[in-house]
Coordinates of C-alpha atoms and ligand atoms in Angstrom, one line a residue:
X1 CA 0.0 0.0 0.0
X2 CA 1.1 3.6 -0.7
X3 CA 2.5 5.0 2.5
X4 CA 0.6 8.2 2.0
X5 CA -2.8 6.5 2.2
X6 CA -2.3 4.4 5.4
X7 CA -3.6 7.1 7.7
X8 CA -6.4 8.4 5.5
X9 CA -10.0 8.0 6.2
X10 CA -12.5 7.8 3.3
X11 CA -14.9 10.6 2.6
X12 CA -18.2 9.5 4.2
X13 CA -20.8 10.2 1.5
X14 CA -24.4 11.0 2.4
X15 CA -26.6 8.1 3.4
X16 CA -29.2 7.6 0.7
X17 CA -32.4 9.4 1.7
X18 CA -34.5 6.3 1.3
X19 CA -32.3 4.3 3.7
X20 CA -32.1 7.1 6.3
X21 CA -35.9 7.5 6.2
X22 CA -36.3 3.8 6.8
X23 CA -33.8 3.7 9.6
X24 CA -35.5 6.6 11.4
X25 CA -39.0 5.7 10.5
X26 CA -39.6 9.0 8.8
X27 CA -42.2 9.6 6.1
X28 CA -40.8 12.9 5.0
X29 CA -37.1 13.9 4.9
X30 CA -35.6 17.0 3.3
X31 CA -31.8 16.7 3.0
X32 CA -30.2 20.0 3.8
X33 CA -26.8 18.5 4.6
X34 CA -25.0 18.4 1.3
X35 CA -25.8 21.9 -0.2
X36 CA -27.8 20.3 -3.0
X37 CA -30.3 22.5 -4.8
X38 CA -33.7 22.4 -3.0
X39 CA -35.4 23.7 -6.1
X40 CA -34.3 20.7 -8.1
X41 CA -33.1 21.0 -11.7
X42 CA -34.3 22.9 -14.8
X43 CA -37.2 20.9 -16.2
X44 CA -35.5 21.2 -19.6
X45 CA -32.8 18.9 -18.5
X46 CA -35.0 15.9 -18.0
X47 CA -36.6 16.4 -21.4
X48 CA -33.3 16.6 -23.2
X49 CA -31.9 13.5 -21.5
X50 CA -35.0 11.5 -22.3
X51 CA -34.8 12.6 -26.0
X52 CA -31.1 11.7 -26.0
X53 CA -31.9 8.2 -24.6
X54 CA -34.6 7.7 -27.2
X55 CA -32.4 8.6 -30.1
X56 CA -29.1 6.8 -29.2
X57 CA -28.0 3.4 -28.0
X58 CA -25.2 3.1 -25.5
X59 CA -22.8 0.8 -27.3
X60 CA -20.5 3.7 -28.3
X61 CA -18.1 5.7 -26.2
X62 CA -19.0 9.2 -25.4
X63 CA -17.3 12.3 -26.9
X64 CA -14.1 12.2 -24.8
X65 CA -13.5 15.9 -25.3
X66 CA -17.1 16.9 -24.4
X67 CA -16.9 19.1 -27.5
X68 CA -20.4 20.5 -27.6
X69 CA -20.6 21.2 -23.8
X70 CA -17.0 22.6 -23.9
X71 CA -18.0 25.1 -26.6
X72 CA -21.1 26.1 -24.6
X73 CA -19.2 26.7 -21.4
X74 CA -16.4 28.5 -23.2
X75 CA -18.9 30.9 -24.9
X76 CA -20.8 31.4 -21.7
X77 CA -17.7 32.5 -19.6
X78 CA -15.8 33.9 -22.6
X79 CA -12.6 31.9 -22.4
X80 CA -10.9 29.8 -25.1
X81 CA -12.2 26.2 -25.5
X82 CA -8.7 24.8 -24.9
X83 CA -8.4 26.4 -21.4
X84 CA -11.1 24.1 -20.0
X85 CA -10.8 20.8 -18.3
X86 CA -14.2 19.2 -17.8
X87 CA -14.3 16.6 -15.0
X88 CA -16.7 14.2 -13.3
X89 CA -17.6 16.8 -10.9
X90 CA -15.1 19.1 -9.2
X91 CA -14.2 16.0 -7.1
X92 CA -12.4 14.7 -10.2
X93 CA -10.8 18.0 -11.0
X94 CA -9.4 18.3 -7.5
X95 CA -8.0 14.8 -7.8
X96 CA -6.4 15.6 -11.2
X97 CA -4.8 18.8 -10.0
X98 CA -3.4 17.1 -6.9
X99 CA -2.1 14.2 -8.9
X100 CA -0.5 16.4 -11.6
X101 CA 1.2 18.9 -9.4
X102 CA 2.0 17.4 -6.0
X103 CA 4.7 14.9 -4.9
X104 CA 5.8 13.7 -1.5
X105 CA 7.4 16.6 0.5
X106 CA 5.4 19.3 -1.3
X107 CA 2.9 21.4 0.7
X108 CA -0.5 23.0 0.0
X109 CA -1.9 26.0 1.7
X110 CA -5.6 26.1 2.6
X111 CA -7.9 28.2 4.8
X112 CA -9.5 26.3 7.7
X113 CA -12.2 25.2 7.9
X114 CA -12.7 24.5 4.2
X115 CA -13.9 21.8 1.8
X116 CA -12.2 18.6 2.9
X117 CA -11.2 17.2 -0.5
X118 CA -8.2 19.6 -1.0
X119 CA -6.4 18.2 2.1
X120 CA -7.5 14.6 1.5
X121 CA -6.1 14.6 -2.1
X122 CA -3.0 16.4 -0.9
X123 CA -2.3 13.8 1.7
X124 CA -2.9 11.1 -0.9
X125 CA 0.0 12.5 -2.8
X126 CA 2.2 12.8 0.3
X127 CA 1.9 16.6 0.6
X128 CA 2.0 18.5 3.8
X129 CA -1.2 20.5 4.6
X130 CA -0.7 24.0 5.8
X131 CA -4.0 25.2 7.3
X132 CA -4.5 28.9 8.1
X133 CA -7.5 29.4 10.4
X134 CA -10.2 31.9 9.3
X135 CA -11.1 34.8 11.6
X136 CA -13.0 33.1 14.4
X137 CA -15.4 36.0 14.8
X138 CA -16.3 36.8 11.2
X139 CA -15.2 33.7 9.3
X140 CA -13.1 35.8 7.0
X141 CA -10.4 34.1 5.1
X142 CA -6.9 35.2 6.4
X143 CA -5.2 36.0 3.0
X144 CA -2.2 37.6 4.8
X145 CA -1.8 34.4 6.8
X146 CA -2.0 32.3 3.7
X147 CA 0.7 34.4 2.0
X148 CA 2.8 34.0 5.2
X149 CA 2.3 30.2 5.1
X150 CA 3.7 29.8 1.6
X151 CA 7.3 28.5 1.6
X152 CA 9.7 26.8 -0.9
X153 CA 7.7 23.5 -0.6
X154 CA 4.4 25.1 -1.5
X155 CA 2.9 24.0 -4.9
X156 CA -0.8 24.6 -4.6
X157 CA -2.9 27.2 -2.8
X158 CA -6.7 26.4 -2.6
X159 CA -9.1 29.2 -2.1
X160 CA -12.8 28.2 -1.9
X161 CA -14.9 31.3 -2.7
X162 CA -17.6 31.5 -1.3
X163 CA -16.0 29.1 1.2
X164 CA -17.6 25.9 2.3
X165 CA -18.5 25.6 5.2
X166 CA -18.3 29.2 6.4
X167 CA -20.1 30.7 3.4
X168 CA -17.8 33.8 3.5
X169 CA -16.9 35.5 0.3
X170 CA -13.6 37.2 -0.7
X171 CA -13.9 40.1 -3.3
X172 CA -12.1 39.9 -6.7
X173 CA -10.1 43.0 -5.6
X174 CA -8.8 41.2 -2.5
X175 CA -7.9 38.1 -4.6
X176 CA -6.1 40.4 -7.1
X177 CA -4.0 41.9 -4.2
X178 CA -3.4 38.4 -2.9
X179 CA -2.2 37.1 -6.3
X180 CA 0.3 39.9 -6.5
X181 CA 2.0 38.5 -3.4
X182 CA 2.1 34.8 -4.5
X183 CA 5.1 33.6 -6.5
X184 CA 4.3 32.9 -10.1
X185 CA 5.4 29.2 -9.9
X186 CA 2.7 28.4 -7.3
X187 CA -0.7 27.6 -8.7
X188 CA -3.7 29.3 -6.9
X189 CA -7.0 27.4 -7.4
X190 CA -10.2 29.3 -6.8
X191 CA -13.1 27.0 -6.2
X192 CA -16.2 28.8 -7.3
X193 CA -18.7 26.0 -6.6
X194 CA -21.1 28.5 -5.0
X195 CA -20.3 31.7 -7.0
X196 CA -23.8 31.9 -8.5
X197 CA -25.3 32.5 -5.1
X198 CA -23.3 35.7 -4.3
X199 CA -25.6 38.7 -4.3
X200 CA -23.5 41.4 -2.5
X201 CA -21.8 42.7 -5.7
X202 CA -22.1 42.5 -9.5
X203 CA -18.7 41.2 -10.6
X204 CA -18.4 38.2 -8.4
X205 CA -16.1 35.8 -10.3
X206 CA -12.3 35.8 -10.3
X207 CA -12.4 34.8 -14.0
X208 CA -11.0 38.2 -15.2
X209 CA -7.9 37.5 -13.2
X210 CA -7.0 34.7 -15.7
X211 CA -5.8 37.5 -18.0
X212 CA -3.6 39.1 -15.4
X213 CA -2.0 36.1 -13.7
X214 CA -0.6 32.9 -15.4
X215 CA -0.7 30.9 -12.2
X216 CA -4.5 30.8 -11.5
X217 CA -7.1 28.2 -12.0
X218 CA -10.9 28.8 -11.6
X219 CA -13.2 25.9 -10.8
X220 CA -17.0 25.7 -11.3
X221 CA -19.6 22.9 -10.9
X222 CA -23.1 22.1 -12.1
X223 CA -23.8 20.3 -8.8
X224 CA -25.0 23.3 -6.8
X225 CA -27.0 26.2 -8.4
X226 CA -27.6 24.1 -11.5
X227 CA -29.0 21.3 -9.5
X228 CA -27.2 18.6 -11.4
X229 CA -25.3 16.8 -8.6
X230 CA -26.3 13.4 -9.8
X231 CA -24.8 13.9 -13.3
X232 CA -21.3 14.8 -11.9
X233 CA -20.1 17.7 -14.1
X234 CA -17.5 20.3 -13.0
X235 CA -14.8 22.2 -14.9
X236 CA -11.5 24.0 -14.5
X237 CA -10.4 27.1 -16.4
X238 CA -6.6 27.4 -16.4
X239 CA -3.8 28.9 -18.5
X240 CA -1.7 27.5 -21.3
X241 CA 1.2 26.7 -18.9
X242 CA -0.8 24.2 -16.9
X243 CA -3.8 22.9 -18.9
X244 CA -2.1 20.1 -20.8
X245 CA -0.7 18.5 -17.7
X246 CA -4.2 18.1 -16.3
X247 CA -5.7 17.0 -19.7
X248 CA -3.0 14.4 -20.1
X249 CA -3.9 12.5 -16.9
X250 CA -7.7 12.8 -17.3
X251 CA -9.4 9.5 -18.1
X252 CA -10.2 9.5 -21.9
X253 CA -14.0 9.1 -21.6
X254 CA -14.6 10.6 -18.2
X255 CA -18.0 12.1 -18.8
X256 CA -20.8 10.0 -20.2
X257 CA -23.1 11.5 -22.9
X258 CA -26.1 12.0 -20.6
X259 CA -24.0 14.2 -18.3
X260 CA -22.7 16.2 -21.2
X261 CA -26.3 16.7 -22.6
X262 CA -27.7 17.5 -19.1
X263 CA -25.0 20.1 -18.3
X264 CA -25.3 21.9 -21.7
X265 CA -29.1 22.2 -21.4
X266 CA -28.8 23.3 -17.7
X267 CA -26.3 26.0 -18.8
X268 CA -28.7 27.3 -21.4
X269 CA -31.5 27.8 -18.9
X270 CA -30.2 30.9 -17.1
X271 CA -33.8 31.8 -16.1
X272 CA -33.8 28.8 -13.8
X273 CA -30.5 30.0 -12.2
X274 CA -31.9 33.5 -11.6
X275 CA -35.0 32.0 -10.0
X276 CA -32.9 29.7 -7.7
X277 CA -30.5 32.5 -6.8
X278 CA -33.3 35.0 -5.9
X279 CA -35.3 32.4 -3.9
X280 CA -32.1 31.4 -2.0
X281 CA -31.2 35.0 -1.2
X282 CA -34.7 35.7 0.2
X283 CA -34.6 32.5 2.3
X284 CA -31.0 33.4 3.5
X285 CA -32.3 36.8 4.6
X286 CA -35.1 35.1 6.6
X287 CA -32.5 33.0 8.4
X288 CA -30.3 36.0 9.2
X289 CA -33.3 37.9 10.7
X290 CA -34.1 34.9 13.0
X291 CA -30.4 34.2 14.0
X292 CA -29.9 37.9 14.8
X293 CA -33.1 37.9 16.9
X294 CA -31.9 34.9 18.8
X295 CA -28.4 36.2 19.2
X296 CA -26.8 33.1 17.6
X297 CA -23.3 33.5 16.2
X298 CA -23.1 32.7 12.5
X299 CA -20.9 33.8 9.6
X300 CA -22.2 36.2 6.9
X301 CA -23.0 33.8 4.0
X302 CA -23.0 34.5 0.3
X303 CA -23.8 30.9 -0.5
X304 CA -26.7 28.5 -0.2
X305 CA -25.9 27.4 3.3
X306 CA -25.3 28.9 6.7
X307 CA -22.7 28.0 9.4
X308 CA -24.2 28.5 12.8
X309 CA -22.5 28.2 16.2
X310 CA -24.1 26.7 19.3
X311 CA -23.2 26.9 23.0
X312 CA -21.8 23.4 23.1
X313 CA -21.2 20.4 20.9
X314 CA -24.1 18.7 22.8
X315 CA -26.4 21.6 22.0
X316 CA -25.5 21.5 18.3
X317 CA -26.2 17.8 18.2
X318 CA -29.5 18.2 20.1
X319 CA -30.7 20.8 17.6
X320 CA -29.6 18.6 14.6
X321 CA -31.5 15.7 16.2
X322 CA -34.7 17.7 16.8
X323 CA -34.6 18.8 13.2
X324 CA -33.9 15.3 11.9
X325 CA -36.9 13.9 13.8
X326 CA -39.0 16.6 12.1
X327 CA -37.7 15.6 8.7
X328 CA -34.8 18.0 8.2
X329 CA -31.2 16.7 7.9
X330 CA -28.4 19.2 8.4
X331 CA -24.6 18.7 8.4
X332 CA -23.0 17.9 11.8
X333 CA -19.4 17.2 12.6
X334 CA -17.6 19.9 10.5
X335 CA -16.7 21.7 13.8
X336 CA -17.8 20.7 17.3
X337 CA -20.1 23.6 18.1
X338 CA -21.3 24.3 14.6
X339 CA -24.0 23.1 12.2
X340 CA -24.0 23.8 8.5
X341 CA -27.6 24.3 7.3
X342 CA -28.3 24.2 3.6
X343 CA -30.9 26.9 2.9
X344 CA -34.1 25.1 1.8
X345 CA -37.3 26.2 0.3
X346 CA -39.2 29.0 2.1
X347 CA -41.8 26.7 3.7
X348 CA -39.0 24.4 5.1
X349 CA -37.0 27.3 6.4
X350 CA -40.0 28.6 8.2
X351 CA -40.7 25.2 9.8
X352 CA -37.0 24.8 10.8
X353 CA -36.9 28.3 12.3
X354 CA -40.1 27.6 14.3
X355 CA -38.6 24.4 15.7
X356 CA -35.3 26.1 16.6
X357 CA -37.1 29.1 18.1
X358 CA -39.2 26.8 20.3
X359 CA -36.0 24.9 21.4
X360 CA -34.2 28.1 22.3
X361 CA -37.2 29.5 24.2
X362 CA -37.4 26.3 26.2
X363 CA -33.8 25.9 27.2
Ligands
PLP17 C1 -19.9 20.5 -3.5 C2 -18.6 21.1 -3.7 C3 -17.7 20.6 -4.7 C4 -18.0 19.3 -5.4 O1 -18.6 19.5 -6.5 P1 -18.9 18.3 -7.5 O2 -18.8 19.0 -8.8 O3 -20.2 17.8 -7.2 O4 -17.8 17.2 -7.4 C5 -16.5 21.2 -4.9 N1 -16.1 22.3 -4.1 C6 -16.9 22.7 -3.1 C7 -16.4 23.8 -2.2 C8 -18.1 22.1 -2.8 O5 -18.8 22.4 -1.8

């Protein structure tokens, strides 16, 4: 066995909803623990996939370059086709980047807490993980601390924006200033899995920085705002110096045709995205009003989830249990006192807020 994987623990995926319902004897369960889209998927996706299935058999390999989807994405974000690497979700993209650019003895710099896959994949390659804690009060990413953590062993810097699980957002201006301080041979990867949900400013994405810095990669996914988690489609935009290394180690037929069709049709339906983003922002506001009223500590979120602190690990667990028994599953275990709550549909937010309010009144 590879030495680097001996101490690793596998990512524990979500228990299938049907199994969890059966285990707990629930008739209704809303999963708000994985930041999936509570508004589903554009109805156009299902139609296009059905039509594709009717018109094709499955004996031939898919288009290994995802040519049509590639062109659609490239047009949409205004980048050259060749600068894209399309992966089986960002999960695959994170694995590819780590495999391509990390060897034993290297290090990566991350903010903590953040998405666990950067560290997991880094460890898999034998790299050292340098975690820089976020501001405990505001959840803000400590960009100065991240610059200070860079040394001669550092190969990759991961910046999740908005960050999972804190929900906090770093402005493009701040990222530009940060990039100016990072040596050009270190690759900075900006994970924009939740970028669609940012409503505090107009120019939210770091994509324009691709023209200013050669050592930047931007990552996007169809799993969150586009509601396509089951189809597994994510992509990386990266400059000429780096793109071929990642393409070379990608599996030749990584995306099946249904995923390619689904993602392309989902991308075309921007009306659905606008609807989802607006509904999410309204529901997010309703949570903030409640949390402020109750005096609970949380981070200002620009995403489709909120990270909320409780008095003790026991209290966090108690609240999660009460919600679960009422049919609402949230994410526990990311930090002892904290719960990460995916922002659901309005009626579910109201019900959850009522339950939490009652609990807080009675304690
Ligand atoms: C959900 C998530 C991903 C994974 O996305 P997939 O495209 O479904 O693999 C990547 N990064 C962050 C920060 C996420 O929260």
